[in-house]
mmCIF file of C-alpha atoms in Angstrom:
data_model
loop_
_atom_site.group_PDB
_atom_site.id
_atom_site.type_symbol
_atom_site.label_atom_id
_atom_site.label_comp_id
_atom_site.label_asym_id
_atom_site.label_seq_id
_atom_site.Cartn_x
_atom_site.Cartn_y
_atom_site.Cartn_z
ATOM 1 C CA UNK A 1380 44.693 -62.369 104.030
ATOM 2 C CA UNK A 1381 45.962 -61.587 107.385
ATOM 3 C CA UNK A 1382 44.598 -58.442 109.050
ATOM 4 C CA UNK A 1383 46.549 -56.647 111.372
ATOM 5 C CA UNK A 1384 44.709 -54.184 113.772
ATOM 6 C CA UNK A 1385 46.314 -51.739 116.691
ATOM 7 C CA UNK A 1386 43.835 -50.633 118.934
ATOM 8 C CA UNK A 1387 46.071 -47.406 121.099
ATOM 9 C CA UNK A 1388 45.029 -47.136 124.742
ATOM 10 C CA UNK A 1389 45.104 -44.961 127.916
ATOM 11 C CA UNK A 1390 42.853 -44.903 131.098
ATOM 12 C CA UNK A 1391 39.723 -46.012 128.802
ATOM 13 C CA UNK A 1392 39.040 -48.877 130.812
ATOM 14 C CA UNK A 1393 35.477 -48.213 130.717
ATOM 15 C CA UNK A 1394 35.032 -49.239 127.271
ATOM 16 C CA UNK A 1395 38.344 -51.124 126.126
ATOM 17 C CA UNK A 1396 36.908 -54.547 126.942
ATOM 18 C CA UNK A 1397 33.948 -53.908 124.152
ATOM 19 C CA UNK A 1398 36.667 -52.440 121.775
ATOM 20 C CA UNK A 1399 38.383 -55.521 122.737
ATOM 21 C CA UNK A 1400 35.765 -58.177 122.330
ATOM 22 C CA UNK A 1401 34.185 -56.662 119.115
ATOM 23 C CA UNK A 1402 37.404 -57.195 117.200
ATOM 24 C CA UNK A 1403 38.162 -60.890 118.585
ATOM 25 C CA UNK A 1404 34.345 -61.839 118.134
ATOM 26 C CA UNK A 1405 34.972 -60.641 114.329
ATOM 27 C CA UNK A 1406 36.113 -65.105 114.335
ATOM 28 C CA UNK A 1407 37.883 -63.821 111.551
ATOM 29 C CA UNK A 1408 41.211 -66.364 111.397
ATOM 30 C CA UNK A 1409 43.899 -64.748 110.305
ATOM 31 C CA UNK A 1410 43.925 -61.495 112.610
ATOM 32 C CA UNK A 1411 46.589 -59.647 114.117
ATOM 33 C CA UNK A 1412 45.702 -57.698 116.963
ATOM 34 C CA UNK A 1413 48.073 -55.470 118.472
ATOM 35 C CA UNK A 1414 47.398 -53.116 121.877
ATOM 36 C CA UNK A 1415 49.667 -50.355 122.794
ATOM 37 C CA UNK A 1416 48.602 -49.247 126.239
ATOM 38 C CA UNK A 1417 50.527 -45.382 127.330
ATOM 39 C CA UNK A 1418 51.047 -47.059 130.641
ATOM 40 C CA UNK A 1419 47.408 -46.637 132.446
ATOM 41 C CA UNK A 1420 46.558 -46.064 135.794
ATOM 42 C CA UNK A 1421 43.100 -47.462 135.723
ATOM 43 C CA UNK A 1422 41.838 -50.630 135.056
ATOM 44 C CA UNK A 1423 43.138 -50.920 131.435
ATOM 45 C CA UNK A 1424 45.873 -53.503 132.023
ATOM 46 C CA UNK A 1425 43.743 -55.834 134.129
ATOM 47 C CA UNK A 1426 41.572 -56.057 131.007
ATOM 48 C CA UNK A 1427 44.178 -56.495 128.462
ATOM 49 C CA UNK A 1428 45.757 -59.227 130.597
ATOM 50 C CA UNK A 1429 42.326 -60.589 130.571
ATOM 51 C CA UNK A 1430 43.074 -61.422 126.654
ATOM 52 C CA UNK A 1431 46.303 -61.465 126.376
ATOM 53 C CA UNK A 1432 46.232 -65.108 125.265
ATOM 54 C CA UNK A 1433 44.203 -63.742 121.652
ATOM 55 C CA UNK A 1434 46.823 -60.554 120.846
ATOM 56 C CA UNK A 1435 49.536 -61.239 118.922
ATOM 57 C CA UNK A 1436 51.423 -58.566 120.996
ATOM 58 C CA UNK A 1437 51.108 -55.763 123.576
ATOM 59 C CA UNK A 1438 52.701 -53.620 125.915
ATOM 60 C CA UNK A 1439 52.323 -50.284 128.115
ATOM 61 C CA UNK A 1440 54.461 -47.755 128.047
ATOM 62 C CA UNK A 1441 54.651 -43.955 128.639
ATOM 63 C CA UNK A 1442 54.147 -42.723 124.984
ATOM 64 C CA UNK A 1443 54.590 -39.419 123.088
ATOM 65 C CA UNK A 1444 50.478 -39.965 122.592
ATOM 66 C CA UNK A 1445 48.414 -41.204 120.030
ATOM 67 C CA UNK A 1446 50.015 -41.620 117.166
ATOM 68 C CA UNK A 1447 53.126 -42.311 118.462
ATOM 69 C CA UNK A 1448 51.171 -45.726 120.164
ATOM 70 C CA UNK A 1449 50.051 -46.410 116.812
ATOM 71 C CA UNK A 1450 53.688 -46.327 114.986
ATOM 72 C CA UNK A 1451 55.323 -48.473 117.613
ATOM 73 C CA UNK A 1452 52.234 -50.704 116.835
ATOM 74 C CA UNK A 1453 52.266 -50.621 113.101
ATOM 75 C CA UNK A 1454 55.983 -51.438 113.813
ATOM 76 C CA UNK A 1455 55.513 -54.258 115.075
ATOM 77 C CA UNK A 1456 52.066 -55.288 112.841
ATOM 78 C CA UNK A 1457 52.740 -58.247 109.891
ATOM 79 C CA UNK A 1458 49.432 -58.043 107.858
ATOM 80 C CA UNK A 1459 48.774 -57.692 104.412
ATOM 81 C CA UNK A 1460 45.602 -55.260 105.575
ATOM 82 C CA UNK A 1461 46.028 -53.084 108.312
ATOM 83 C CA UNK A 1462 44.189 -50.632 110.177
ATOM 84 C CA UNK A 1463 43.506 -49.250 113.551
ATOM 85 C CA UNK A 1464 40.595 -48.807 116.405
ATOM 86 C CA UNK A 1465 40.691 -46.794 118.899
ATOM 87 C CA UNK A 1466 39.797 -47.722 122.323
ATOM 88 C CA UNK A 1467 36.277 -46.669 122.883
ATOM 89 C CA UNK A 1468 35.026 -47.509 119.535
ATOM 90 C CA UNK A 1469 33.947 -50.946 117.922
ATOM 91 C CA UNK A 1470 33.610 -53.148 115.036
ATOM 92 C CA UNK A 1471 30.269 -53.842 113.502
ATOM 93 C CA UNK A 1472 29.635 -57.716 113.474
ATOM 94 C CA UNK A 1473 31.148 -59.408 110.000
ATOM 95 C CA UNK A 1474 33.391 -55.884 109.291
ATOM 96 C CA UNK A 1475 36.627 -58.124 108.957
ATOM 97 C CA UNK A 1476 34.953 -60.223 106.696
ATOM 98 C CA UNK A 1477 33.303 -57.586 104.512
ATOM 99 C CA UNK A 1478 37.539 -56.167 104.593
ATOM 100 C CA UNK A 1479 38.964 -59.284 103.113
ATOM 101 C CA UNK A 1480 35.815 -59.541 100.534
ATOM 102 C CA UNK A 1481 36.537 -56.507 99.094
ATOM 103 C CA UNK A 1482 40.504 -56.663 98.694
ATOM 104 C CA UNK A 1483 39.838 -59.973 97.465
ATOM 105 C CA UNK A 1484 37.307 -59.576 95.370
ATOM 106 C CA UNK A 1485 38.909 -56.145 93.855
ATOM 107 C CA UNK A 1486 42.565 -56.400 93.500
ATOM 108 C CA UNK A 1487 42.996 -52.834 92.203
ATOM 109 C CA UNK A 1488 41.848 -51.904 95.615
ATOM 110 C CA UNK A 1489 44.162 -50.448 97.978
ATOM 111 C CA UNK A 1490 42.371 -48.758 100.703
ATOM 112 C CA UNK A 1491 38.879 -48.496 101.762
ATOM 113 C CA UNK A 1492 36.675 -47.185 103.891
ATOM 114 C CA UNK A 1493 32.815 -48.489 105.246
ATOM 115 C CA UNK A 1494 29.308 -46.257 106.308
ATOM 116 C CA UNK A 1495 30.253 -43.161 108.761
ATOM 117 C CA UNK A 1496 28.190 -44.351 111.910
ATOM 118 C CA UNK A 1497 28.246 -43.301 115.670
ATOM 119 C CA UNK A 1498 27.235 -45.101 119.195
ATOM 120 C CA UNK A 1499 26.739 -43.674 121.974
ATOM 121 C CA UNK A 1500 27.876 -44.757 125.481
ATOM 122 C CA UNK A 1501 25.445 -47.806 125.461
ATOM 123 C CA UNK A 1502 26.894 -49.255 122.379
ATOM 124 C CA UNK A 1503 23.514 -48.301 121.014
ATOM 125 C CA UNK A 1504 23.672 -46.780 117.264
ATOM 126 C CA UNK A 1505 22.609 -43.230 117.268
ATOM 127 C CA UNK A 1506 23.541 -42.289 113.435
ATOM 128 C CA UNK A 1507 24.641 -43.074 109.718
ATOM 129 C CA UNK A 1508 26.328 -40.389 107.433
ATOM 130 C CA UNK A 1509 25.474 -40.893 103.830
ATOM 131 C CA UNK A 1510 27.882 -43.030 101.544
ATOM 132 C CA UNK A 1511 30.606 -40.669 99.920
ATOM 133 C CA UNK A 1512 32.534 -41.349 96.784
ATOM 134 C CA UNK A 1513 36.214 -39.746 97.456
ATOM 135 C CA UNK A 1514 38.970 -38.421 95.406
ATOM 136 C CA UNK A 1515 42.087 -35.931 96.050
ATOM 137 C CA UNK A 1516 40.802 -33.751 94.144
ATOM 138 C CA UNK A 1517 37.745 -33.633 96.034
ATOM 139 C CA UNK A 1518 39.308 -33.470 99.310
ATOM 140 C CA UNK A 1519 41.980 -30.857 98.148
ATOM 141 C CA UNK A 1520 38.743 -28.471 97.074
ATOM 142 C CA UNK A 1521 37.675 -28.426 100.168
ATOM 143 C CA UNK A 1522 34.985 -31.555 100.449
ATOM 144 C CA UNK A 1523 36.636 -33.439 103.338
ATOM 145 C CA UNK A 1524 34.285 -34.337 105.369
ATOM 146 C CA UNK A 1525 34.564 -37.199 106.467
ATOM 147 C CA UNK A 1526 36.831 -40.208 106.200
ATOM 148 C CA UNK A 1527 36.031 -42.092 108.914
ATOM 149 C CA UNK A 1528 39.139 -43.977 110.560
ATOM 150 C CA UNK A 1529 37.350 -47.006 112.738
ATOM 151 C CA UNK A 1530 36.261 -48.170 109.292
ATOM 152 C CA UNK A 1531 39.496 -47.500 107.092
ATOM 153 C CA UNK A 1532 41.718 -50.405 105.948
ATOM 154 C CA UNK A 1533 44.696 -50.514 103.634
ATOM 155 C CA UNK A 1534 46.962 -52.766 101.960
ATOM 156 C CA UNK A 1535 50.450 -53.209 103.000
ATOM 157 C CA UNK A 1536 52.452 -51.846 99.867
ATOM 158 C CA UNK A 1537 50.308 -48.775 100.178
ATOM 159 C CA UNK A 1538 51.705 -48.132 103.695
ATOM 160 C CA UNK A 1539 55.307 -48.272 102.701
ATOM 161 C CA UNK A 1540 54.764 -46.348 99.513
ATOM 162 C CA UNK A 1541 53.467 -43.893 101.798
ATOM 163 C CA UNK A 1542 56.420 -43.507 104.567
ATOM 164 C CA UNK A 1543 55.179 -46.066 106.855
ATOM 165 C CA UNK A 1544 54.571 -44.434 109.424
ATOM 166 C CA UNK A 1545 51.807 -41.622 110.952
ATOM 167 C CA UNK A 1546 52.999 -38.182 111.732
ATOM 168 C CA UNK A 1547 53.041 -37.103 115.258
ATOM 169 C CA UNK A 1548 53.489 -33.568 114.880
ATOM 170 C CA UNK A 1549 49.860 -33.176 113.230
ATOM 171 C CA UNK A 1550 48.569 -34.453 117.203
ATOM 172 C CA UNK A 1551 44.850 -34.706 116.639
ATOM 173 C CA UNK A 1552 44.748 -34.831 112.513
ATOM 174 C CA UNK A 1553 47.262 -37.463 111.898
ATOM 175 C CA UNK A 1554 44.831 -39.314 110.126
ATOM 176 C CA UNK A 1555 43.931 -36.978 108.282
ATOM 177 C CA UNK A 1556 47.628 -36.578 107.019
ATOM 178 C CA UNK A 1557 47.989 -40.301 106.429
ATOM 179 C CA UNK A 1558 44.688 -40.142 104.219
ATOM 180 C CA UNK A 1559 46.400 -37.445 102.062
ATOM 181 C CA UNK A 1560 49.582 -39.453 101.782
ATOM 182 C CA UNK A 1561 47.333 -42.068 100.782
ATOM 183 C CA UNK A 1562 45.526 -40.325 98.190
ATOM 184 C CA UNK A 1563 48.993 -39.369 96.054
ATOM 185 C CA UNK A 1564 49.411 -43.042 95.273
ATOM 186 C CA UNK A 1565 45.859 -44.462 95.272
ATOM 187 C CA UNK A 1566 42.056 -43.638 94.639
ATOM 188 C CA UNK A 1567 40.031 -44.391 97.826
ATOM 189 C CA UNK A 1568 37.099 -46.855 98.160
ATOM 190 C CA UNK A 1569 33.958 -46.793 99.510
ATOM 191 C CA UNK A 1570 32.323 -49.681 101.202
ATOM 192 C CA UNK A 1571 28.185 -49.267 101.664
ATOM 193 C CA UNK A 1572 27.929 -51.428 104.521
ATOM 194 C CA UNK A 1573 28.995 -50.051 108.094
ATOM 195 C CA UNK A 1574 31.709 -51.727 109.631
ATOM 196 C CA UNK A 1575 33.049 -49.791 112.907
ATOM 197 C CA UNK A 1576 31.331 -47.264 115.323
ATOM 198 C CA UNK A 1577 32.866 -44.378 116.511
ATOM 199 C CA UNK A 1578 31.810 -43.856 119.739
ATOM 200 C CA UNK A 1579 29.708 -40.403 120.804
ATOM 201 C CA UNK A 1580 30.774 -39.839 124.917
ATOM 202 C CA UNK A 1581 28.735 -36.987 127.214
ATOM 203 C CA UNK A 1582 32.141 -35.427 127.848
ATOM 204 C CA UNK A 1583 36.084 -35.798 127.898
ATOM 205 C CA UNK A 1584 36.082 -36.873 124.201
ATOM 206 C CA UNK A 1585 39.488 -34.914 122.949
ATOM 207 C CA UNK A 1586 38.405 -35.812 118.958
ATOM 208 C CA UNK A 1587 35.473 -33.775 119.477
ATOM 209 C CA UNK A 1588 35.960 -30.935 122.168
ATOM 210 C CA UNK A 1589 38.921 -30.601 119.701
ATOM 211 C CA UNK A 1590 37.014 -30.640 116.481
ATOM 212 C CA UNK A 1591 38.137 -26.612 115.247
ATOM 213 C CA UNK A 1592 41.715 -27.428 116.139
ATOM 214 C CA UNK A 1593 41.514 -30.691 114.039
ATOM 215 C CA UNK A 1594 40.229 -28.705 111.137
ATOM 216 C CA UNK A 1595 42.361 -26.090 111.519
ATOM 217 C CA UNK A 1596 45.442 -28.677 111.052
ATOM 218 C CA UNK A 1597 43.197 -30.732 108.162
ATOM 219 C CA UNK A 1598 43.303 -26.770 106.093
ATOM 220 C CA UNK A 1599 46.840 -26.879 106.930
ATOM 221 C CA UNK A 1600 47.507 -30.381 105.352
ATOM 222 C CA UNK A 1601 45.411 -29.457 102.445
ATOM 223 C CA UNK A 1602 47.242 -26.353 101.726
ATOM 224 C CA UNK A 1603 50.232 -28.671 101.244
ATOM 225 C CA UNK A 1604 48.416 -31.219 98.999
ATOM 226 C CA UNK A 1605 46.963 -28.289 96.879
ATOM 227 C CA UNK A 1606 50.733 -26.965 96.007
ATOM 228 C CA UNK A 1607 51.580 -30.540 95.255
ATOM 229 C CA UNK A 1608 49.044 -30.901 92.495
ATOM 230 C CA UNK A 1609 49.955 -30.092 88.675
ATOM 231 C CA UNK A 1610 48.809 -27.443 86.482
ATOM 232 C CA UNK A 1611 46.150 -29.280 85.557
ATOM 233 C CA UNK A 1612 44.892 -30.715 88.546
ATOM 234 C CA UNK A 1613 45.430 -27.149 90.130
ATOM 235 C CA UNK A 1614 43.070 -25.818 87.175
ATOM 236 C CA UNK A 1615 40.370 -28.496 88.404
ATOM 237 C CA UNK A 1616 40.326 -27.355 91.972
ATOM 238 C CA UNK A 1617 39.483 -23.792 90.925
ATOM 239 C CA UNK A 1618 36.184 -25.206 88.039
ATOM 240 C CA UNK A 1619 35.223 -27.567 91.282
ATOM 241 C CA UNK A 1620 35.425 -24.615 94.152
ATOM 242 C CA UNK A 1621 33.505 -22.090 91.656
ATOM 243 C CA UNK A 1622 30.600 -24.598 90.226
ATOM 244 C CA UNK A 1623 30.053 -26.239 93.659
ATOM 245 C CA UNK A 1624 28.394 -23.926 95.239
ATOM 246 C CA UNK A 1625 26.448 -23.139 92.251
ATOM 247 C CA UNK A 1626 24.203 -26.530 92.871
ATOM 248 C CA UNK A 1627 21.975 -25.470 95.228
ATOM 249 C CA UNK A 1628 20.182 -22.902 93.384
ATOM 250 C CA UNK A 1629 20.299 -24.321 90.142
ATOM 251 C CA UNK A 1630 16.808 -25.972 88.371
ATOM 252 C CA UNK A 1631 16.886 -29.857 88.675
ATOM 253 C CA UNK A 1632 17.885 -30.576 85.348
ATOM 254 C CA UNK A 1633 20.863 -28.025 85.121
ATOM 255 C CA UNK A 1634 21.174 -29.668 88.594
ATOM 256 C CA UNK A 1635 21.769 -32.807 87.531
ATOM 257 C CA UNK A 1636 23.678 -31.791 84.555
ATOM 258 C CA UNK A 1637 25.779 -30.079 86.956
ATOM 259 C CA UNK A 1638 26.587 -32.685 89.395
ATOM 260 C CA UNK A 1639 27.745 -35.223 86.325
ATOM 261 C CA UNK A 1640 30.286 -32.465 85.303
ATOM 262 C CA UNK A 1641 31.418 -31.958 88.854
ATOM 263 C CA UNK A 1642 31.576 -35.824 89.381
ATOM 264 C CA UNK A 1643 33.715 -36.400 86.344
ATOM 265 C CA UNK A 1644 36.167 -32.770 87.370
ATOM 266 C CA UNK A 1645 36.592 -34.766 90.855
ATOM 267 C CA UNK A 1646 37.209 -38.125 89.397
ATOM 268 C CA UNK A 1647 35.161 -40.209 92.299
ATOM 269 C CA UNK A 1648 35.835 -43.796 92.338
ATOM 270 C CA UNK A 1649 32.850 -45.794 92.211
ATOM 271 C CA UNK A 1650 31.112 -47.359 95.413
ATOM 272 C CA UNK A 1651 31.395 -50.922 96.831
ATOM 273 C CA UNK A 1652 27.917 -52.277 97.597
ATOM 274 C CA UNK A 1653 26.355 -55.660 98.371
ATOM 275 C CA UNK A 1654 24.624 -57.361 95.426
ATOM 276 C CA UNK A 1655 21.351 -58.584 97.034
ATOM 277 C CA UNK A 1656 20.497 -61.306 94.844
ATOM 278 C CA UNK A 1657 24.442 -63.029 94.603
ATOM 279 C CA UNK A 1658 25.464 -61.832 98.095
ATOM 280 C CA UNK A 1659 28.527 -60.315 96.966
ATOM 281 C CA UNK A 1660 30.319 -57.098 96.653
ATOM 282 C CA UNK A 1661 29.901 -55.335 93.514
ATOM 283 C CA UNK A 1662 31.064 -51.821 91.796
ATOM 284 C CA UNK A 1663 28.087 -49.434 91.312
ATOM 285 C CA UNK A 1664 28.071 -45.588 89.817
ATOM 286 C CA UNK A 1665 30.151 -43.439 92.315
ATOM 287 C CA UNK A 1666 28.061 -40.500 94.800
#
C-alpha cells in the first residue's frame, strides 16, 4: 500500500530535520511524503531543500494556518493510507510498517490509531498513556481523551466518505472534528504498539498553552455529534454518563460487572496487539 504523509511547517527549524528523517528512515517503499511549509523565515527551507530529492512534493507559501497546510497537502497526497505529522514530532522506528500490517492484515479496518506517547526536546521518551478501546458513543459521552494524531492513519475511501477535507474554522481542534467525521462511518482501531511521539517543548507549544480552548471547541463538536445520534444511541449516552461515574466506588465484583455492561453500552472495538509467539498482529478483547 502506498502511504501518503503531510508533515505542515512554519519557523520549526529546530526540529523539522528529525521530523524529517524519522519518516524517510521508516525505508518503508511505497511512501508519499508531502511538506507544506507557511513560507518560513528561519532555517526551515534550507532543510527541506536538504531532502527535497525523497518528497514527492513541497512548497511554501503564506497559509491560512494549520489546517489549511494540511488540505492543500492532502490535495495533492495519492495514497491508499494517509495521515499527517506535524513538524516537531516523530515516528517511532518500524511505525509505517506496523500501518500497512494492520490494514493488510484486517481489511475491515479503516482507521487506526497506535500507544499515546510524548518526547521531550531531546527526542528522549518521557511517557506512555494506556491503550484505549474507542467508539462514538464513547467519545460523544464525554470519554475523549485522547486520540492521538502523530499516530492516526486512515484509508482513502474513508477520507472522501468523510468530506475530504479538515475544517479550518475549528483552528486548534480540527482533528478532533475530522475524528468525529470519522467515527459516523467507521469504528476506530487501536494499535498496542507506539508508533509516533508527540513532542513535549519548555514553552511556545500553541497545542498545549492552548489546551482549554481546544477543549472548549472538542465540547462544541460533541454537542453536534450528540444531536446527530438516534433515539437509541441518544438513550445510550444518558445509561453510559449516569453508570460511569458509578465505578469508582463500587465493590470489585459489581466493579467488574459494571465495566462489561458499560463496555458492551459503548460498543469498543477490540485492540490490535502483537502476537509474541507468530510475530503478527492479532485482535484481542477491547479496554
Amino acid at each position: 500500500m502506498k502511504i501518503s504523509i503531510i508533515t505542515p511547517n512554519y519557523n520549526q527549524g529546530e526540529f523539522l530535520e528529525r521530523t524529517i528523517l524519522s519518516v524517510l528512515g521508516q525505508g518503508y517503499d511505497r511512501l508519499e511524503y508531502i511538506i507544506i511549509d507557511g513560507g518560513s523565515t528561519d532555517n526551515s527551507l534550507a532543510i527541506i531543500k536538504k531532502y527535497e530529492q525523497h518528497l514527492a512534493y513541497w512548497v511554501s507559501e503564506k497559509d491560512a494556518g494549520l489546517y489549511d497546510a494540511l488540505n492543500k497537502g492532502f490535495a495533492k497526497a495519492t495514497g491508499d493510507i494517509m495521515g499527517w505529522l506535524n513538524s516537531d514530532d516523530i515516528l517511532m522506528t518500524g511505525a509505517l510498517l506496523t500501518v500497512h500490517d494492520a490494514f493488510s492484515r484486517f481489511p475491515q479496518v479503516k482507521w487506526v490509531t497506535g500507544m499515546p506517547s510524548s518526547i521531550d526536546e531531546q527526542d528522549r521518551i518521557i511517557s506512555f498513556q494506556p491503550v484505549q478501546s474507542w467508539s462514538r458513543l464513547k467519545i460523544v459521552s464525554g470519554q475523549y481523551r485522547w486520540i492521538q494524531q502523530e499516530s492516526t492513519y486512515w484509508r482513502r475511501e474513508l477520507w472522501q466518505a468523510s468530506g475530504a477535507r479538515l475544517d479550518p474554522s475549528f483552528s486548534l481542534a480540527g482533528d478532533f472534528e475530522l475524528w468525529a467525521r470519522f467515527f459516523r462511518h467507521e469504528k476506530l482501531f487501536s494499535i498496542h504498539i507506539a508508533m509516533a511521539g508527540f513532542r513535549k517543548r519548555s514553552q511556545q507549544q500553541k497545542s498545549l498553552e492552548g489546551l482549554q480552548a481546544y477543549i472548549k471547541q472538542v465540547h462544541t463538536i460533541l454537542l453536534r455529534e450528540g444531536a446527530l445520534l438516534s433515539g437509541s444511541e441518544k438513550r445510550k449516552v444518558r445509561i453510559i454518563r449516569i453508570l460511569r461515574p458509578l465505578m469508582d466506588f463500587l465493590p470489585d465484583k459489581l466493579r467488574r460487572r459494571g465495566l462489561r455492561v458499560l463496555r458492551k453500552l459503548q460498543g469498543l472495538t477490540p485492540v490490535i496487539a502483537r502476537d509474541r509467539s507468530s510475530n503478527t498482529l492479532v485482535m484481542t478483547s477491547s479496554k
